[in-house]
Every structure is written in structure tokens, then in C-alpha cells.
PDB file of C-alpha atoms in Angstrom:
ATOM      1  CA  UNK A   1     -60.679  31.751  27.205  1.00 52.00           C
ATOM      2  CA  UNK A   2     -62.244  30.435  30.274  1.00 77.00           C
ATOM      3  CA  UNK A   3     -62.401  26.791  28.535  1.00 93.00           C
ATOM      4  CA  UNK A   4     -62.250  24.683  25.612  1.00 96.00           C
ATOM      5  CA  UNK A   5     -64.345  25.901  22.979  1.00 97.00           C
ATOM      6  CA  UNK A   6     -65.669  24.134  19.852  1.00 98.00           C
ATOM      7  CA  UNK A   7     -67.779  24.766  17.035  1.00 97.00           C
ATOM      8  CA  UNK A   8     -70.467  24.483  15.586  1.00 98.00           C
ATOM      9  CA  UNK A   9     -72.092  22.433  18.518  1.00 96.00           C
ATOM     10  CA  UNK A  10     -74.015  20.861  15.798  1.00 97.00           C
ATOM     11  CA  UNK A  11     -73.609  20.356  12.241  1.00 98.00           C
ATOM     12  CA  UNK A  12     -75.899  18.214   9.813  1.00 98.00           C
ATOM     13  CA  UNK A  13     -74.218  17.002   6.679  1.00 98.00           C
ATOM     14  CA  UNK A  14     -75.016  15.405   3.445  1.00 98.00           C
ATOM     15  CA  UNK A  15     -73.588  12.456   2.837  1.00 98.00           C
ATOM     16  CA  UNK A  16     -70.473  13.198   0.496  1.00 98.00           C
ATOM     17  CA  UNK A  17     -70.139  16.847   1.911  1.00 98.00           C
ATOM     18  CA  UNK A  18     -66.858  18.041   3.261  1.00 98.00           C
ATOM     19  CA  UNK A  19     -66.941  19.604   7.173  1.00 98.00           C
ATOM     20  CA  UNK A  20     -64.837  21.562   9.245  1.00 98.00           C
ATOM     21  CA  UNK A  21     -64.757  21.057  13.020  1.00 98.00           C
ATOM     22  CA  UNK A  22     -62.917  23.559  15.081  1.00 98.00           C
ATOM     23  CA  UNK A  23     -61.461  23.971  18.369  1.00 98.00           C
ATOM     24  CA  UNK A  24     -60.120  26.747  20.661  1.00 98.00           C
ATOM     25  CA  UNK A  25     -58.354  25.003  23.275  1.00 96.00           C
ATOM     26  CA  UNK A  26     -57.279  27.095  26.395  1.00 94.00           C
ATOM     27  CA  UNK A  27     -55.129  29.795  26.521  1.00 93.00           C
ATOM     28  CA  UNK A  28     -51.280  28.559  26.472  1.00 90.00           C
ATOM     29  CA  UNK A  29     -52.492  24.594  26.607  1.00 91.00           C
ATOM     30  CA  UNK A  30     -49.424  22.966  24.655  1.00 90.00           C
ATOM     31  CA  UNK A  31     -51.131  19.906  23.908  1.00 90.00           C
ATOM     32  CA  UNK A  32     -54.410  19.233  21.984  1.00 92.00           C
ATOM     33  CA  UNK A  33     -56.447  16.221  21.746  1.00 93.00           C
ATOM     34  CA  UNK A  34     -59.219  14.653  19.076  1.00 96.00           C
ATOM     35  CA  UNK A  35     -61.368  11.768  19.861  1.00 95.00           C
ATOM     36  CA  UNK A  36     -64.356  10.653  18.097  1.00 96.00           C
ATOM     37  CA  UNK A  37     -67.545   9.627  19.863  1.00 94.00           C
ATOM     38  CA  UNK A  38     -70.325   7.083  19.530  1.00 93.00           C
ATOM     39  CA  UNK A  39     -73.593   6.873  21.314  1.00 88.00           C
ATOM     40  CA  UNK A  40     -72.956   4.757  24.320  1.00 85.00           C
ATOM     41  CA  UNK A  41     -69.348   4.595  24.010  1.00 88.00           C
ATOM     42  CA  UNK A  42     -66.006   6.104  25.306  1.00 89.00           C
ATOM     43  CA  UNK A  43     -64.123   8.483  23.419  1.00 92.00           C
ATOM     44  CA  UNK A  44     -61.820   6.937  20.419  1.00 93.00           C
ATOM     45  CA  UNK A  45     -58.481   8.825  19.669  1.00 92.00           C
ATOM     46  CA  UNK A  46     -58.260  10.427  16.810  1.00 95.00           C
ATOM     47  CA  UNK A  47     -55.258  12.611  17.077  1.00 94.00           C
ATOM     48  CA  UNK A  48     -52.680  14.639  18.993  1.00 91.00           C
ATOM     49  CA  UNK A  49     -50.942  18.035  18.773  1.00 92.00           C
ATOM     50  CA  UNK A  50     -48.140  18.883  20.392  1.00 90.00           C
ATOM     51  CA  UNK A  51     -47.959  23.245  19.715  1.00 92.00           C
ATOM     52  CA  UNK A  52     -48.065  23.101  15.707  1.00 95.00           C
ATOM     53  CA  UNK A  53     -46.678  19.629  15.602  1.00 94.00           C
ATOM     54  CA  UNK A  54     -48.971  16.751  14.929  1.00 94.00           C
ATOM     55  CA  UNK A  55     -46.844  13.498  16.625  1.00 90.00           C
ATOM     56  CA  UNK A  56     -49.706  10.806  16.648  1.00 90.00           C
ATOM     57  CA  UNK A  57     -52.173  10.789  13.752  1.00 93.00           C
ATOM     58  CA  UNK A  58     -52.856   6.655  14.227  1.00 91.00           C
ATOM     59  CA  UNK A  59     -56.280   7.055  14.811  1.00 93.00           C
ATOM     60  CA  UNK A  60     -57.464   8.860  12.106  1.00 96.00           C
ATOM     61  CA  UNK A  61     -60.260   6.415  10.608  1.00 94.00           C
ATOM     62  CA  UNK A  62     -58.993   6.856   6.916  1.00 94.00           C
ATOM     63  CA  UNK A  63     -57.641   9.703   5.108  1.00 95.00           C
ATOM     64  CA  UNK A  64     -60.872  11.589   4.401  1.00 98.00           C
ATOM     65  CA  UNK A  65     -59.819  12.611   7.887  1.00 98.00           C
ATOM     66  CA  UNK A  66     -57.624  15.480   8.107  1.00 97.00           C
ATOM     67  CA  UNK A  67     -56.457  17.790  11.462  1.00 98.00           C
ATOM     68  CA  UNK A  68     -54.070  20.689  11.644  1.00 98.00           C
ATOM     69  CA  UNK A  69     -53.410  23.092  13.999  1.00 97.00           C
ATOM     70  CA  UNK A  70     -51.192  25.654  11.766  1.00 96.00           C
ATOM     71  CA  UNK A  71     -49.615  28.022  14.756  1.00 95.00           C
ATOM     72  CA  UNK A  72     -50.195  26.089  17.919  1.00 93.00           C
ATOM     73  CA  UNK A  73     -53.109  27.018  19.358  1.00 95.00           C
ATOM     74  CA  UNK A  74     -56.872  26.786  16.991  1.00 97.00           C
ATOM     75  CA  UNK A  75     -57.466  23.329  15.618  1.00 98.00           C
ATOM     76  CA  UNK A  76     -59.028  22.505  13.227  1.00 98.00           C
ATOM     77  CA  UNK A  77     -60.733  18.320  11.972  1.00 98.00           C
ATOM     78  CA  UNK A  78     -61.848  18.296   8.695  1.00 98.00           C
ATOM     79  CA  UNK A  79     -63.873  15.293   7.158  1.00 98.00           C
ATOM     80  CA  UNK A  80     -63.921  14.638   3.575  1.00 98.00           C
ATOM     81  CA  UNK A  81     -66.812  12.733   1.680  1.00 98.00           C
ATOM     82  CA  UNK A  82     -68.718  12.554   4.667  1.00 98.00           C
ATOM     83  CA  UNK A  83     -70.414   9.107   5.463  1.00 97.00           C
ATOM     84  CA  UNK A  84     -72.903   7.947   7.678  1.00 96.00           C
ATOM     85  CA  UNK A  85     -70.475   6.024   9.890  1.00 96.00           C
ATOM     86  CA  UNK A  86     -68.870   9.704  10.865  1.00 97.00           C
ATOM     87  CA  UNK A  87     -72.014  10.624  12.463  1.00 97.00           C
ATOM     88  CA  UNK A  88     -70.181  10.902  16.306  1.00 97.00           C
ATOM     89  CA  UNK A  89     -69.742  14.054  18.688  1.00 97.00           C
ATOM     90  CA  UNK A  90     -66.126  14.974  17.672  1.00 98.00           C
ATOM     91  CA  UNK A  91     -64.699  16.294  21.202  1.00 96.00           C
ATOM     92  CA  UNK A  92     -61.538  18.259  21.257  1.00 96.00           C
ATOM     93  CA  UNK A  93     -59.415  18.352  24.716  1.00 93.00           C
ATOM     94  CA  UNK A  94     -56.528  20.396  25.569  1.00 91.00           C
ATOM     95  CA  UNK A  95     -54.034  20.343  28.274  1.00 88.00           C
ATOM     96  CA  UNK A  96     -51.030  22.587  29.941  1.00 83.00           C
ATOM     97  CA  UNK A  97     -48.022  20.593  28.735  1.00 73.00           C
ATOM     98  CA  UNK A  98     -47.752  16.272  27.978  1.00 63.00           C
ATOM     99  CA  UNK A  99     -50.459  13.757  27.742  1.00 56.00           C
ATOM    100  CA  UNK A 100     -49.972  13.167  31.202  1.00 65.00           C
ATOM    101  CA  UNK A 101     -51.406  16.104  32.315  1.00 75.00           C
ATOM    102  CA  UNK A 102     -55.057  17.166  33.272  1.00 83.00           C
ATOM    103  CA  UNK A 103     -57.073  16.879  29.636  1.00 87.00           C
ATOM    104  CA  UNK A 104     -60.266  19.973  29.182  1.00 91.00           C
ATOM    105  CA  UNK A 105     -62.479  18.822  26.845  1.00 94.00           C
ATOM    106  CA  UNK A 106     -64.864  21.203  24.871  1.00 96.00           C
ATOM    107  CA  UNK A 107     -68.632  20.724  24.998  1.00 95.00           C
ATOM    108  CA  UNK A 108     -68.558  18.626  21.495  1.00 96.00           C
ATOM    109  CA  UNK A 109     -69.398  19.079  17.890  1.00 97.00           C
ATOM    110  CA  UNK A 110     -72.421  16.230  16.811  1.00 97.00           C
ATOM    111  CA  UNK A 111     -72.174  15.294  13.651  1.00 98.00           C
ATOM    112  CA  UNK A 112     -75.614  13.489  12.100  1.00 98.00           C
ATOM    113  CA  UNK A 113     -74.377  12.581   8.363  1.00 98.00           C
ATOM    114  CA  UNK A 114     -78.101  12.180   6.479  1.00 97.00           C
TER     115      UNK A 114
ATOM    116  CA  UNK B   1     -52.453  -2.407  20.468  1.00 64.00           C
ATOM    117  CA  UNK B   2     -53.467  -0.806  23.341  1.00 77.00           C
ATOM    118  CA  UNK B   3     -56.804  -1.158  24.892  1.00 88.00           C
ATOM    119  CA  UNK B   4     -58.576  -0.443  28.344  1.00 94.00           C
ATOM    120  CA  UNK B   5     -61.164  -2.958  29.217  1.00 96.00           C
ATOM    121  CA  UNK B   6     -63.981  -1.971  32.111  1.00 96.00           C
ATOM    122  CA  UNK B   7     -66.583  -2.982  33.987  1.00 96.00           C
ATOM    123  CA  UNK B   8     -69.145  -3.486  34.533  1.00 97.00           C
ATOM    124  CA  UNK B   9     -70.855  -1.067  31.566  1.00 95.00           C
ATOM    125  CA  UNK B  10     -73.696  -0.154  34.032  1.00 96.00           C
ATOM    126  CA  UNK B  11     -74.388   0.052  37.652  1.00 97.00           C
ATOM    127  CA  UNK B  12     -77.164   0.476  39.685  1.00 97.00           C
ATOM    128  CA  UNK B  13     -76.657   1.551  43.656  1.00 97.00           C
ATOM    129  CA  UNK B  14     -79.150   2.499  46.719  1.00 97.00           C
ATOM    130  CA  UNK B  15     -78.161   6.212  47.574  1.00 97.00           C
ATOM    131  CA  UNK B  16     -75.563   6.085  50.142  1.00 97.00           C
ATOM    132  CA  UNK B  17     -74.168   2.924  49.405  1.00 97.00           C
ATOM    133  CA  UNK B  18     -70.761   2.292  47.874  1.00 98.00           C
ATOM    134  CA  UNK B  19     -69.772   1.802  43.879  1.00 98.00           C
ATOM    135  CA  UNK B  20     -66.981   0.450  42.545  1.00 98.00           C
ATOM    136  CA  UNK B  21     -65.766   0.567  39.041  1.00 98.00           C
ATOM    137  CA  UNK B  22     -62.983  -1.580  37.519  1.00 98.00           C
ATOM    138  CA  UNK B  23     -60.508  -1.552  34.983  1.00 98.00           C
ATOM    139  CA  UNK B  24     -57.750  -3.164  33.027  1.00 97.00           C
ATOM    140  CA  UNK B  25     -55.007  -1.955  30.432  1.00 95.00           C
ATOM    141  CA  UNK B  26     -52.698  -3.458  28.247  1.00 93.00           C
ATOM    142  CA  UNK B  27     -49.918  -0.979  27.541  1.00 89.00           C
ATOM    143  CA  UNK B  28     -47.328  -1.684  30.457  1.00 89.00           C
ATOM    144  CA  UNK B  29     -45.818   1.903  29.348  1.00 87.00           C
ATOM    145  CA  UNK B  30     -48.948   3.479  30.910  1.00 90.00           C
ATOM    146  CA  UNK B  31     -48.368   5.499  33.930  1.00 90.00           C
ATOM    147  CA  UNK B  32     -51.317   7.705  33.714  1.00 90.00           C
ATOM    148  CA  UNK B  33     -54.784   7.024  35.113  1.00 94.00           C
ATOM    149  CA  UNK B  34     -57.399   9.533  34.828  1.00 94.00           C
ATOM    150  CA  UNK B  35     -61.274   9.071  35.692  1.00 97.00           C
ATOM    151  CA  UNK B  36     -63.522  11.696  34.027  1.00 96.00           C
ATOM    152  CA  UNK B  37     -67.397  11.734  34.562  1.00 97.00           C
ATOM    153  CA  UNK B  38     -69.744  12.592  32.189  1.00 95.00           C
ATOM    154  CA  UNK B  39     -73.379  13.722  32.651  1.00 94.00           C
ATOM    155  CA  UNK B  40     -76.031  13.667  29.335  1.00 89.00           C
ATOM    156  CA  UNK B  41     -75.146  15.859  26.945  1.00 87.00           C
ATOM    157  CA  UNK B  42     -72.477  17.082  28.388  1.00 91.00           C
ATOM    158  CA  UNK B  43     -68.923  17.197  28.500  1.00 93.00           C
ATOM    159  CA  UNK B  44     -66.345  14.290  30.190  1.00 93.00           C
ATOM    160  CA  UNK B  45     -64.456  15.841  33.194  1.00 94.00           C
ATOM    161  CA  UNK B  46     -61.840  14.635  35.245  1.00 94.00           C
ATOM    162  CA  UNK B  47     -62.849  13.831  38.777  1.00 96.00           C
ATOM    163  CA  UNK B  48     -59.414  12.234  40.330  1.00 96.00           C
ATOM    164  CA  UNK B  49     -56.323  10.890  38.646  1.00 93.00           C
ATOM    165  CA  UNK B  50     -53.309   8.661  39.810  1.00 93.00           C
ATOM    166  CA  UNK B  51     -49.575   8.213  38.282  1.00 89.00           C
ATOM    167  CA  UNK B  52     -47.957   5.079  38.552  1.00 84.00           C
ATOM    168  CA  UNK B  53     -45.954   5.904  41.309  1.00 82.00           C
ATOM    169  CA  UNK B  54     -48.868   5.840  44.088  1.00 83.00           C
ATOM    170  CA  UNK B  55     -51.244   2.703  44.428  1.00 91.00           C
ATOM    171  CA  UNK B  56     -54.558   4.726  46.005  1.00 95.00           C
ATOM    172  CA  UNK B  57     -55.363   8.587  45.961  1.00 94.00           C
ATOM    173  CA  UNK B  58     -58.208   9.792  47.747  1.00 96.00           C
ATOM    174  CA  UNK B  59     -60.712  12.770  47.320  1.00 94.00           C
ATOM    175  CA  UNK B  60     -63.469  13.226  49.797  1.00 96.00           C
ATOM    176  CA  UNK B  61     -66.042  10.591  48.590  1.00 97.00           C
ATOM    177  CA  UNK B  62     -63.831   9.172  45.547  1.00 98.00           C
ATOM    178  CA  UNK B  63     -60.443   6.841  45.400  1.00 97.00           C
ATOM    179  CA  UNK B  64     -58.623   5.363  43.020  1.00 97.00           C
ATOM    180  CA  UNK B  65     -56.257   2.409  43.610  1.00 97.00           C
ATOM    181  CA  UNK B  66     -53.440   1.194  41.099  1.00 96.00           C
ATOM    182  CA  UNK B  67     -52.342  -2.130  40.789  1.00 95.00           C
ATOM    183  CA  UNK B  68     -49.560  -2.356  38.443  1.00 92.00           C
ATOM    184  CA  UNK B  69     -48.444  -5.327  38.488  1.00 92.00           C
ATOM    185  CA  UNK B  70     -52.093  -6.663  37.380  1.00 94.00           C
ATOM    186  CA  UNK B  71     -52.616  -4.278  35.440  1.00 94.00           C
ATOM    187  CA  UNK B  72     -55.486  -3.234  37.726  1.00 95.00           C
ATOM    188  CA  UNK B  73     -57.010  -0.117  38.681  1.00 97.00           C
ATOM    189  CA  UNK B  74     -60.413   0.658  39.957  1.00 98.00           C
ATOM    190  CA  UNK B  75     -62.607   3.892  41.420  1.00 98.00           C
ATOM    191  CA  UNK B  76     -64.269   3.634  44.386  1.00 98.00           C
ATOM    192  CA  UNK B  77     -67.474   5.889  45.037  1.00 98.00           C
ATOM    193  CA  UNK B  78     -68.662   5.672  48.996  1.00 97.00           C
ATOM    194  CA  UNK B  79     -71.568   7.289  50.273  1.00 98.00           C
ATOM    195  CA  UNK B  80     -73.030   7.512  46.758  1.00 98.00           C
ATOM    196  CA  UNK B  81     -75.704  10.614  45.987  1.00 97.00           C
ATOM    197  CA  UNK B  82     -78.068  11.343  42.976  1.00 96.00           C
ATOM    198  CA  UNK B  83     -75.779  13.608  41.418  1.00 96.00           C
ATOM    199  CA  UNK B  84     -73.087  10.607  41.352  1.00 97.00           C
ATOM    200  CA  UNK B  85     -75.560   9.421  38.281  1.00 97.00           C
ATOM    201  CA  UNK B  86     -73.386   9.516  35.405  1.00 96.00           C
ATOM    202  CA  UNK B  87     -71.418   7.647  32.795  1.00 95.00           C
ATOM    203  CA  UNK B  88     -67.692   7.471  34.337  1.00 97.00           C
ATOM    204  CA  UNK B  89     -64.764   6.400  32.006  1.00 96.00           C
ATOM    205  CA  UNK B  90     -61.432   5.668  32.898  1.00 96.00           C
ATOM    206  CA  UNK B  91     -58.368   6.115  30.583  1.00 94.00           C
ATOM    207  CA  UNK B  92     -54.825   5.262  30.949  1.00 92.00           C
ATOM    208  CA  UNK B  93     -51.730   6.938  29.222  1.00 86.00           C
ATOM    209  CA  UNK B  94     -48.360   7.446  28.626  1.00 75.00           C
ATOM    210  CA  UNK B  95     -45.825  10.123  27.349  1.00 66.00           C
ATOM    211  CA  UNK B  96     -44.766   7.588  24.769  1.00 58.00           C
ATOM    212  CA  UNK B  97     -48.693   7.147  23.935  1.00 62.00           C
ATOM    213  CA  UNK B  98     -52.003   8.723  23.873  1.00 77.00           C
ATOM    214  CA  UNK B  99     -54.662   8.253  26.189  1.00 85.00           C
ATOM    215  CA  UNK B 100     -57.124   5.812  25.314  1.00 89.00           C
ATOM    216  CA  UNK B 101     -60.337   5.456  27.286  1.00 91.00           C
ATOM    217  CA  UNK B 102     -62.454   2.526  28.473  1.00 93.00           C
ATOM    218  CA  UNK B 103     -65.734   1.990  26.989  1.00 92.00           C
ATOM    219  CA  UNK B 104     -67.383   3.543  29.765  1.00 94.00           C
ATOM    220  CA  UNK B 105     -69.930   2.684  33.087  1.00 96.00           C
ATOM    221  CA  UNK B 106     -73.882   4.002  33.310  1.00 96.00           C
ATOM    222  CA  UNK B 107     -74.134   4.900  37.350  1.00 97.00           C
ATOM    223  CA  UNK B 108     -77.875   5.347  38.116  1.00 97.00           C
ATOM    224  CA  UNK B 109     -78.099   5.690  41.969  1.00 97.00           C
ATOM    225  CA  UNK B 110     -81.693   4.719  43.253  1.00 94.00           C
ATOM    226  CA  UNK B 111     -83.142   6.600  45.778  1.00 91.00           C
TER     227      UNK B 111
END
């Protein structure tokens, strides 16, 4: 595709629902990225893909978070048990090959937790 | 564990004057300096990067010096217009690490 793509854009939860983030990164990107969000703030790392291969899952918040990206390219971050203190825009970035590469990043998912 | 500190978290310029952005890391395995811009409700992009092995990179209007031995790197906006109103974030990374980003800098440009 012509960039990274992620949906839903938005997505309202109940608090204690379970949500599904995903993300179409570009076309042959190698690497994909999650960071988390807050209002006013830079993005936090959530986790890293390398093709199928997750190598760096350290800044998941706690294991109600959970990524996979099953055949190397569609992602997908799912939260558990939803809590208020998720509410963030989830952004998912891709890049051609290592972390030391350009990073694309997707227009966001927000997540309000109510 | 590693952190990028910067500064200052907002900045106010007359149009056509200079800005300058700074910031610090802590991971002395980083060799990766990216500076993305991002604009309200919008995505971050990357608007110039640098690798260890330079100390300034220039793109029309924007550079980026690297000091390594500090620990030090900064972006440099000259000639600032409207459209340089932003938040800009710089990041630093490794391939032994992921890329963790500063907290961030509110550029409002007065006309």
C-alpha cells in the first residue's frame, strides 16, 4: 500500500472489554514498530517485529497486552481487560529493514476506555 | 534504562527567526538519531536523521548536529515559517535496541 495503515482510527471501549488494534505496515517493510501514546507526550515503545519474529516485547505495560504478527507482514495489538489508563493513540510504524532505518508510522488508533 | 531527555517542551519564535531544539540520551550503544514532526492529529514524520558517524547533516532550512561524546544532539530550524508550528520529537536508537523518543517540543511560530 501507499503507507502504513491502521485500524479502526477510533475505538471506544468499556472498561474490562478486550480490543484488537491492527496494522498494515508497507509493502515488504521487515520491521514493525508499536508505541503507545499519551496526550502531550512522545511515543512509548511497546514492541518490535522483526518479519514474524517478535525480538523486544519489554515495553508491553503488563500482560493484558498482547502483539503478533503471524506471517510477517499484518500486525496485530490486542488489549485485554481494558482500563482507563490504556486510553492512548496506539501508533504502529514500519520500516525497510533494522531499527536504524527510516520508521512510517500509520495515522493512529485512539483508544478512550469509558 | 534508556531514556532521551529534551528541551525545552515548548517554544515560541518570531517567523523568520531561528529555533533550536536539544537533546540528551543515555544509551552509549545509540547510533541512530531521527527527528520526526508532528502536526495535530496527525501522524509523526521524519524530517532529517543523523548516524553516529557524522556530527551535523543539513537539509535546506533544518540541521542536526551530534555530539557523542556528550551525549548531545540538537535540531536547528533557521528562517522559521508558520507551517514549522508543530510538536517535534527526537529519538535515538540502536540495532541492539529500540528507538525510544523524547518527550517532545510545542513550536508555535508568531507571526
Amino acid at each position: 500500500g501507499a503507507g502504513v495503515s491502521q485500524s479502526p482510527r477510533y475505538k471506544v471501549a468499556k472498561r474490562g472489554q478486550d480490543v484488537a488494534l491492527r496494522c498494515d505496515p508497507i509493502s515488504g517493510h521487515v520491521s514493525l514498530f508499536w508505541y503507545q501514546q499519551a496526550l502531550g507526550q512522545g511515543p512509548e515503545f511497546l514492541t518490535y517485529f522483526q518479519n514474524e519474529a517478535q525480538l523486544d516485547k519489554s515495553g508491553l505495560p503488563s500482560d493484558r497486552f498482547f502483539a503478533e504478527r503471524p506471517e510477517g507482514s499484518v500486525s496485530t495489538l490486542k488489549i485485554q481487560r481494558t482500563q482507563q489508563e490504556d486510553s492512548a493513540v496506539y501508533l504502529c510504524a514500519s520500516s525497510f529493514r533494522d531499527r536504524n532505518t527510516e520508521a512510517f508510522f500509520g495515522q493512529g488508533t485512539r483508544l478512550t476506555v469509558v | 534504562g534508556e531514556n532521551v531527555e529534551q528541551h525545552p517542551s515548548t517554544l515560541s519564535v518570531q517567523e523568520g527567526d531561528s529555533a533550536v531544539i536539544k537533546c540528551t540520551y543515555s544509551d552509549s550503544a545509540s547510533n541512530y538519531f531521527p527527528w520526526y514532526k508532528q502536526e495535530l492529529g496527525k501522524r509523526p514524520q521524519l524530517i532529517i536523521d543523523i548516524r553516529s558517524n557524522v556530527g551535523e547533516k543539513k537539509d535546506q532550512r533544518i540541521a542536526v548536529t551530534l555530539n557523542k561524546t556528550a551525549k548531545h544532539f540538537s535540531l536547528h530550524i533557521t528562517e522559521t515559517q508558520p507551517e514549522d508550528s508543530a510538536v517535534y520529537f527526537c529519538a535515538s536508537g540502536s540495532s541492539a535496541s529500540k528507538i525510544i523518543f523524547g518527550s517532545g517540543t510545542r513550536l508555535s511560530i508568531r507571526p
